[in-house]
mmCIF file of C-alpha atoms in Angstrom:
data_model
loop_
_atom_site.group_PDB
_atom_site.id
_atom_site.type_symbol
_atom_site.label_atom_id
_atom_site.label_comp_id
_atom_site.label_asym_id
_atom_site.label_seq_id
_atom_site.Cartn_x
_atom_site.Cartn_y
_atom_site.Cartn_z
ATOM 1 C CA UNK A 1 -5.920 31.579 1.384
ATOM 2 C CA UNK A 2 -6.335 28.484 3.570
ATOM 3 C CA UNK A 3 -3.810 27.717 6.276
ATOM 4 C CA UNK A 4 -0.703 25.672 5.439
ATOM 5 C CA UNK A 5 0.372 22.618 7.428
ATOM 6 C CA UNK A 6 3.582 20.657 6.989
ATOM 7 C CA UNK A 7 3.486 17.000 8.064
ATOM 8 C CA UNK A 8 6.671 14.924 8.225
ATOM 9 C CA UNK A 9 6.628 11.176 7.755
ATOM 10 C CA UNK A 10 3.506 11.690 5.635
ATOM 11 C CA UNK A 11 3.940 8.699 3.323
ATOM 12 C CA UNK A 12 2.200 6.186 5.636
ATOM 13 C CA UNK A 13 0.656 5.570 9.045
ATOM 14 C CA UNK A 14 -0.034 8.522 11.326
ATOM 15 C CA UNK A 15 1.468 11.016 8.883
ATOM 16 C CA UNK A 16 -0.736 10.012 5.947
ATOM 17 C CA UNK A 17 -3.835 9.949 8.165
ATOM 18 C CA UNK A 18 -3.026 13.388 9.567
ATOM 19 C CA UNK A 19 -2.464 14.770 6.058
ATOM 20 C CA UNK A 20 -5.835 13.406 4.916
ATOM 21 C CA UNK A 21 -7.618 14.804 7.962
ATOM 22 C CA UNK A 22 -6.086 18.260 7.617
ATOM 23 C CA UNK A 23 -6.988 18.479 3.924
ATOM 24 C CA UNK A 24 -10.531 17.515 4.900
ATOM 25 C CA UNK A 25 -10.469 20.303 7.497
ATOM 26 C CA UNK A 26 -9.532 22.883 4.869
ATOM 27 C CA UNK A 27 -5.758 23.045 5.214
ATOM 28 C CA UNK A 28 -3.318 22.977 2.364
ATOM 29 C CA UNK A 29 -0.827 20.315 3.382
ATOM 30 C CA UNK A 30 2.858 19.953 2.563
ATOM 31 C CA UNK A 31 3.402 16.205 2.830
ATOM 32 C CA UNK A 32 7.076 15.507 3.561
ATOM 33 C CA UNK A 33 8.657 12.045 3.517
ATOM 34 C CA UNK A 34 11.476 10.064 1.929
ATOM 35 C CA UNK A 35 9.313 7.861 -0.319
ATOM 36 C CA UNK A 36 8.392 10.022 -3.283
ATOM 37 C CA UNK A 37 6.190 7.372 -4.897
ATOM 38 C CA UNK A 38 3.995 7.188 -1.774
ATOM 39 C CA UNK A 39 3.682 10.977 -1.743
ATOM 40 C CA UNK A 40 2.703 10.970 -5.410
ATOM 41 C CA UNK A 41 -0.080 8.493 -4.643
ATOM 42 C CA UNK A 42 -1.280 10.680 -1.777
ATOM 43 C CA UNK A 43 -1.342 13.673 -4.145
ATOM 44 C CA UNK A 44 -3.373 11.664 -6.645
ATOM 45 C CA UNK A 45 -5.838 10.909 -3.855
ATOM 46 C CA UNK A 46 -6.106 14.377 -2.327
ATOM 47 C CA UNK A 47 -5.406 16.694 -5.254
ATOM 48 C CA UNK A 48 -3.725 20.064 -5.306
ATOM 49 C CA UNK A 49 -4.519 20.768 -1.657
ATOM 50 C CA UNK A 50 -1.516 18.525 -1.000
ATOM 51 C CA UNK A 51 2.037 19.398 -2.013
ATOM 52 C CA UNK A 52 4.377 16.363 -2.086
ATOM 53 C CA UNK A 53 7.815 17.162 -0.665
ATOM 54 C CA UNK A 54 10.494 14.442 -0.815
ATOM 55 C CA UNK A 55 12.540 15.073 2.331
ATOM 56 C CA UNK A 56 14.653 13.133 4.794
ATOM 57 C CA UNK A 57 14.445 14.903 8.161
ATOM 58 C CA UNK A 58 17.869 13.521 9.062
ATOM 59 C CA UNK A 59 19.411 15.584 6.227
ATOM 60 C CA UNK A 60 20.246 18.715 8.200
ATOM 61 C CA UNK A 61 21.226 20.770 5.148
ATOM 62 C CA UNK A 62 17.982 19.974 3.312
ATOM 63 C CA UNK A 63 15.927 20.853 6.385
ATOM 64 C CA UNK A 64 17.778 24.143 6.898
ATOM 65 C CA UNK A 65 17.127 25.097 3.268
ATOM 66 C CA UNK A 66 13.458 24.143 3.461
ATOM 67 C CA UNK A 67 11.774 27.483 4.303
ATOM 68 C CA UNK A 68 13.301 29.296 1.322
ATOM 69 C CA UNK A 69 12.803 26.377 -1.051
ATOM 70 C CA UNK A 70 9.017 26.099 -0.730
ATOM 71 C CA UNK A 71 6.947 27.415 -3.660
ATOM 72 C CA UNK A 72 5.317 30.836 -3.362
ATOM 73 C CA UNK A 73 2.049 30.565 -1.513
ATOM 74 C CA UNK A 74 3.291 27.671 0.608
ATOM 75 C CA UNK A 75 6.023 29.377 2.621
ATOM 76 C CA UNK A 76 3.952 30.666 5.534
ATOM 77 C CA UNK A 77 3.599 27.399 7.416
ATOM 78 C CA UNK A 78 0.959 27.694 10.138
ATOM 79 C CA UNK A 79 1.190 24.131 11.477
ATOM 80 C CA UNK A 80 4.208 21.834 11.757
ATOM 81 C CA UNK A 81 3.451 18.211 12.619
ATOM 82 C CA UNK A 82 6.703 16.504 13.590
ATOM 83 C CA UNK A 83 5.579 12.941 12.948
ATOM 84 C CA UNK A 84 8.648 11.364 11.309
ATOM 85 C CA UNK A 85 10.352 8.888 13.601
ATOM 86 C CA UNK A 86 10.857 5.200 14.274
ATOM 87 C CA UNK A 87 11.634 2.470 16.772
ATOM 88 C CA UNK A 88 14.223 -0.192 16.016
ATOM 89 C CA UNK A 89 14.775 -3.423 17.892
ATOM 90 C CA UNK A 90 13.594 -4.845 21.210
ATOM 91 C CA UNK A 91 16.809 -6.455 22.415
ATOM 92 C CA UNK A 92 18.157 -5.431 25.834
ATOM 93 C CA UNK A 93 20.536 -2.489 25.737
ATOM 94 C CA UNK A 94 23.630 -4.662 26.099
ATOM 95 C CA UNK A 95 22.689 -6.562 22.936
ATOM 96 C CA UNK A 96 21.200 -3.705 20.909
ATOM 97 C CA UNK A 97 22.698 -2.589 17.602
ATOM 98 C CA UNK A 98 24.445 0.739 17.889
ATOM 99 C CA UNK A 99 23.412 1.723 14.361
ATOM 100 C CA UNK A 100 19.756 1.258 15.413
ATOM 101 C CA UNK A 101 20.340 3.652 18.303
ATOM 102 C CA UNK A 102 21.976 6.185 15.996
ATOM 103 C CA UNK A 103 19.092 6.019 13.505
ATOM 104 C CA UNK A 104 16.502 6.567 16.236
ATOM 105 C CA UNK A 105 18.336 9.579 17.626
ATOM 106 C CA UNK A 106 18.843 11.015 14.124
ATOM 107 C CA UNK A 107 15.128 10.887 13.269
ATOM 108 C CA UNK A 108 13.338 11.159 16.617
ATOM 109 C CA UNK A 109 15.579 13.800 18.180
ATOM 110 C CA UNK A 110 17.797 15.606 15.664
ATOM 111 C CA UNK A 111 15.285 15.561 12.821
ATOM 112 C CA UNK A 112 12.525 16.924 15.039
ATOM 113 C CA UNK A 113 14.825 19.627 16.415
ATOM 114 C CA UNK A 114 16.005 20.746 12.993
ATOM 115 C CA UNK A 115 12.498 20.871 11.517
ATOM 116 C CA UNK A 116 11.267 22.923 14.450
ATOM 117 C CA UNK A 117 14.191 25.341 14.310
ATOM 118 C CA UNK A 118 13.728 25.817 10.549
ATOM 119 C CA UNK A 119 10.056 26.811 10.728
ATOM 120 C CA UNK A 120 9.641 28.329 14.196
ATOM 121 C CA UNK A 121 11.146 31.778 13.443
ATOM 122 C CA UNK A 122 8.552 32.408 10.731
ATOM 123 C CA UNK A 123 5.731 31.446 13.086
ATOM 124 C CA UNK A 124 7.017 33.790 15.783
ATOM 125 C CA UNK A 125 7.432 36.623 13.282
ATOM 126 C CA UNK A 126 3.823 36.179 12.110
ATOM 127 C CA UNK A 127 2.669 35.674 15.723
ATOM 128 C CA UNK A 128 0.704 32.560 14.838
ATOM 129 C CA UNK A 129 1.380 28.872 14.426
ATOM 130 C CA UNK A 130 1.241 25.471 16.060
ATOM 131 C CA UNK A 131 3.957 22.859 16.517
ATOM 132 C CA UNK A 132 2.566 19.362 17.055
ATOM 133 C CA UNK A 133 5.100 16.736 18.109
ATOM 134 C CA UNK A 134 4.392 13.005 18.045
ATOM 135 C CA UNK A 135 5.643 11.560 21.302
ATOM 136 C CA UNK A 136 4.781 8.301 23.064
ATOM 137 C CA UNK A 137 3.862 6.929 26.494
ATOM 138 C CA UNK A 138 7.256 5.213 26.150
ATOM 139 C CA UNK A 139 8.706 8.619 27.030
ATOM 140 C CA UNK A 140 7.167 8.282 30.502
ATOM 141 C CA UNK A 141 6.908 4.535 31.167
ATOM 142 C CA UNK A 142 9.990 2.338 30.692
ATOM 143 C CA UNK A 143 9.766 -1.206 29.401
ATOM 144 C CA UNK A 144 12.368 -3.879 28.577
ATOM 145 C CA UNK A 145 13.839 -3.196 25.153
ATOM 146 C CA UNK A 146 12.617 0.412 25.106
ATOM 147 C CA UNK A 147 15.983 2.029 25.988
ATOM 148 C CA UNK A 148 16.830 4.578 23.250
ATOM 149 C CA UNK A 149 13.333 4.727 21.745
ATOM 150 C CA UNK A 150 11.832 5.612 25.125
ATOM 151 C CA UNK A 151 14.630 8.063 25.839
ATOM 152 C CA UNK A 152 14.055 9.776 22.491
ATOM 153 C CA UNK A 153 10.354 10.199 23.281
ATOM 154 C CA UNK A 154 11.201 11.546 26.734
ATOM 155 C CA UNK A 155 13.223 14.158 24.860
ATOM 156 C CA UNK A 156 10.185 14.983 22.714
ATOM 157 C CA UNK A 157 8.043 15.465 25.813
ATOM 158 C CA UNK A 158 10.506 17.778 27.545
ATOM 159 C CA UNK A 159 11.434 19.642 24.364
ATOM 160 C CA UNK A 160 7.747 20.358 23.779
ATOM 161 C CA UNK A 161 7.315 21.749 27.297
ATOM 162 C CA UNK A 162 10.431 23.900 26.981
ATOM 163 C CA UNK A 163 9.302 25.205 23.590
ATOM 164 C CA UNK A 164 6.061 26.305 25.216
ATOM 165 C CA UNK A 165 8.034 28.123 27.904
ATOM 166 C CA UNK A 166 10.003 30.016 25.240
ATOM 167 C CA UNK A 167 6.840 30.827 23.288
ATOM 168 C CA UNK A 168 4.719 32.093 26.180
ATOM 169 C CA UNK A 169 3.213 35.439 25.178
ATOM 170 C CA UNK A 170 3.380 34.680 21.466
ATOM 171 C CA UNK A 171 0.586 33.321 19.293
ATOM 172 C CA UNK A 172 2.487 30.068 18.687
ATOM 173 C CA UNK A 173 1.174 26.913 20.342
ATOM 174 C CA UNK A 174 2.886 23.582 21.103
ATOM 175 C CA UNK A 175 1.251 20.204 21.642
ATOM 176 C CA UNK A 176 2.805 16.810 22.330
ATOM 177 C CA UNK A 177 0.566 13.939 21.186
ATOM 178 C CA UNK A 178 1.467 10.589 22.756
ATOM 179 C CA UNK A 179 -0.324 7.578 21.218
ATOM 180 C CA UNK A 180 -0.113 4.190 22.884
ATOM 181 C CA UNK A 181 -0.620 0.842 21.128
ATOM 182 C CA UNK A 182 -1.574 1.690 17.552
ATOM 183 C CA UNK A 183 -2.129 -0.716 14.674
ATOM 184 C CA UNK A 184 -2.496 -0.347 10.940
ATOM 185 C CA UNK A 185 0.886 1.355 10.572
ATOM 186 C CA UNK A 186 4.407 0.260 9.714
ATOM 187 C CA UNK A 187 5.712 0.965 13.234
ATOM 188 C CA UNK A 188 6.206 -2.620 14.442
ATOM 189 C CA UNK A 189 7.244 -3.906 11.010
ATOM 190 C CA UNK A 190 10.054 -1.344 11.014
ATOM 191 C CA UNK A 191 10.923 -2.068 14.637
ATOM 192 C CA UNK A 192 11.403 -5.760 13.878
ATOM 193 C CA UNK A 193 13.337 -5.110 10.658
ATOM 194 C CA UNK A 194 10.608 -6.410 8.360
ATOM 195 C CA UNK A 195 9.624 -9.516 10.359
ATOM 196 C CA UNK A 196 5.865 -9.538 9.668
ATOM 197 C CA UNK A 197 5.132 -12.384 12.120
ATOM 198 C CA UNK A 198 6.764 -10.580 15.044
ATOM 199 C CA UNK A 199 5.010 -7.346 14.085
ATOM 200 C CA UNK A 200 1.614 -9.068 13.989
ATOM 201 C CA UNK A 201 2.146 -10.575 17.444
ATOM 202 C CA UNK A 202 2.264 -7.078 18.963
ATOM 203 C CA UNK A 203 -1.427 -6.577 18.134
ATOM 204 C CA UNK A 204 -2.727 -10.141 18.559
ATOM 205 C CA UNK A 205 -5.924 -10.230 20.628
ATOM 206 C CA UNK A 206 -6.163 -6.433 20.909
ATOM 207 C CA UNK A 207 -8.156 -3.592 19.433
ATOM 208 C CA UNK A 208 -5.416 -0.974 19.114
ATOM 209 C CA UNK A 209 -5.700 2.672 18.229
ATOM 210 C CA UNK A 210 -5.834 3.484 14.532
ATOM 211 C CA UNK A 211 -3.974 6.147 12.606
ATOM 212 C CA UNK A 212 -7.306 7.953 12.188
ATOM 213 C CA UNK A 213 -7.722 8.058 15.986
ATOM 214 C CA UNK A 214 -4.388 9.851 16.248
ATOM 215 C CA UNK A 215 -5.293 12.225 13.406
ATOM 216 C CA UNK A 216 -8.512 13.049 15.284
ATOM 217 C CA UNK A 217 -6.517 14.013 18.385
ATOM 218 C CA UNK A 218 -4.248 16.263 16.333
ATOM 219 C CA UNK A 219 -7.223 17.901 14.605
ATOM 220 C CA UNK A 220 -8.914 18.531 17.946
ATOM 221 C CA UNK A 221 -5.883 20.327 19.397
ATOM 222 C CA UNK A 222 -5.494 22.415 16.243
ATOM 223 C CA UNK A 223 -9.185 23.311 16.159
ATOM 224 C CA UNK A 224 -9.429 24.867 19.604
ATOM 225 C CA UNK A 225 -9.547 28.686 19.881
ATOM 226 C CA UNK A 226 -6.162 30.391 19.368
ATOM 227 C CA UNK A 227 -5.825 31.291 23.065
ATOM 228 C CA UNK A 228 -6.064 27.622 24.133
ATOM 229 C CA UNK A 229 -2.875 25.550 24.194
ATOM 230 C CA UNK A 230 -3.124 21.803 24.761
ATOM 231 C CA UNK A 231 0.242 20.919 26.218
ATOM 232 C CA UNK A 232 -0.051 17.145 26.065
ATOM 233 C CA UNK A 233 -2.454 14.482 24.799
ATOM 234 C CA UNK A 234 -1.828 10.911 25.960
ATOM 235 C CA UNK A 235 -4.176 8.366 24.382
ATOM 236 C CA UNK A 236 -4.313 4.591 24.645
ATOM 237 C CA UNK A 237 -6.766 1.909 23.539
ATOM 238 C CA UNK A 238 -8.991 0.548 26.278
ATOM 239 C CA UNK A 239 -7.031 -2.732 26.216
ATOM 240 C CA UNK A 240 -3.834 -0.962 27.335
ATOM 241 C CA UNK A 241 -2.784 0.495 30.657
ATOM 242 C CA UNK A 242 0.282 1.412 32.667
ATOM 243 C CA UNK A 243 2.100 -1.631 34.057
ATOM 244 C CA UNK A 244 3.479 -2.312 37.524
ATOM 245 C CA UNK A 245 7.099 -1.820 38.488
ATOM 246 C CA UNK A 246 9.344 -4.606 37.260
ATOM 247 C CA UNK A 247 10.468 -7.011 39.996
ATOM 248 C CA UNK A 248 12.878 -9.763 38.948
ATOM 249 C CA UNK A 249 12.682 -12.608 41.470
ATOM 250 C CA UNK A 250 15.405 -15.145 42.086
ATOM 251 C CA UNK A 251 14.697 -18.446 40.351
ATOM 252 C CA UNK A 252 11.961 -16.940 38.195
#
């Protein structure tokens, strides 16, 4: 049978694009997300190669029960794409909403950890598998208003490297994919709590990455020979680069 991939946050954006690409590449895909109606539409589009799975990665009990709850034929997950996550707010840390911080940590850190811990033992036992984590350049480069979001993506980067250290000598691979400015997703709309004008301003005058660009990077890492591990992919549109150090001048 074809390989099985599980993609979190698969109802939109990167997750939906990755699910589509993996089905096209011959995978059977478990599409996990909170919005069941979006998953149903994705199933209608892609057919029985896609299994909709309503799941909130912040529900630790549901995630822990996941491996044993999958239907027969879908339980040997070869690829886990930890895509679910979000950014909330751009206020400075001293004005940020604590519940926004908690939600980011719950999804970007705890949810990713719990999903990985649930499925990793089976991969190690079968001596094959690939964990793909969706990080961000924000995990390396700070910016005003990035605080907890950037810190959560720094966790993803280091967690991915430490997973690889634990898995050395096994057939299980780990890749951290770090997309920069990317449009055509709900990322900025969520970050600005539904303010469509603010979200649009993020991409004004740019040609950002697309969700399909990110799916292409994931597919490339997965498609390399089994002895090749891509530790980290950092991709940005040509209109983006790393900024200078912040210097706040008196009177400015």
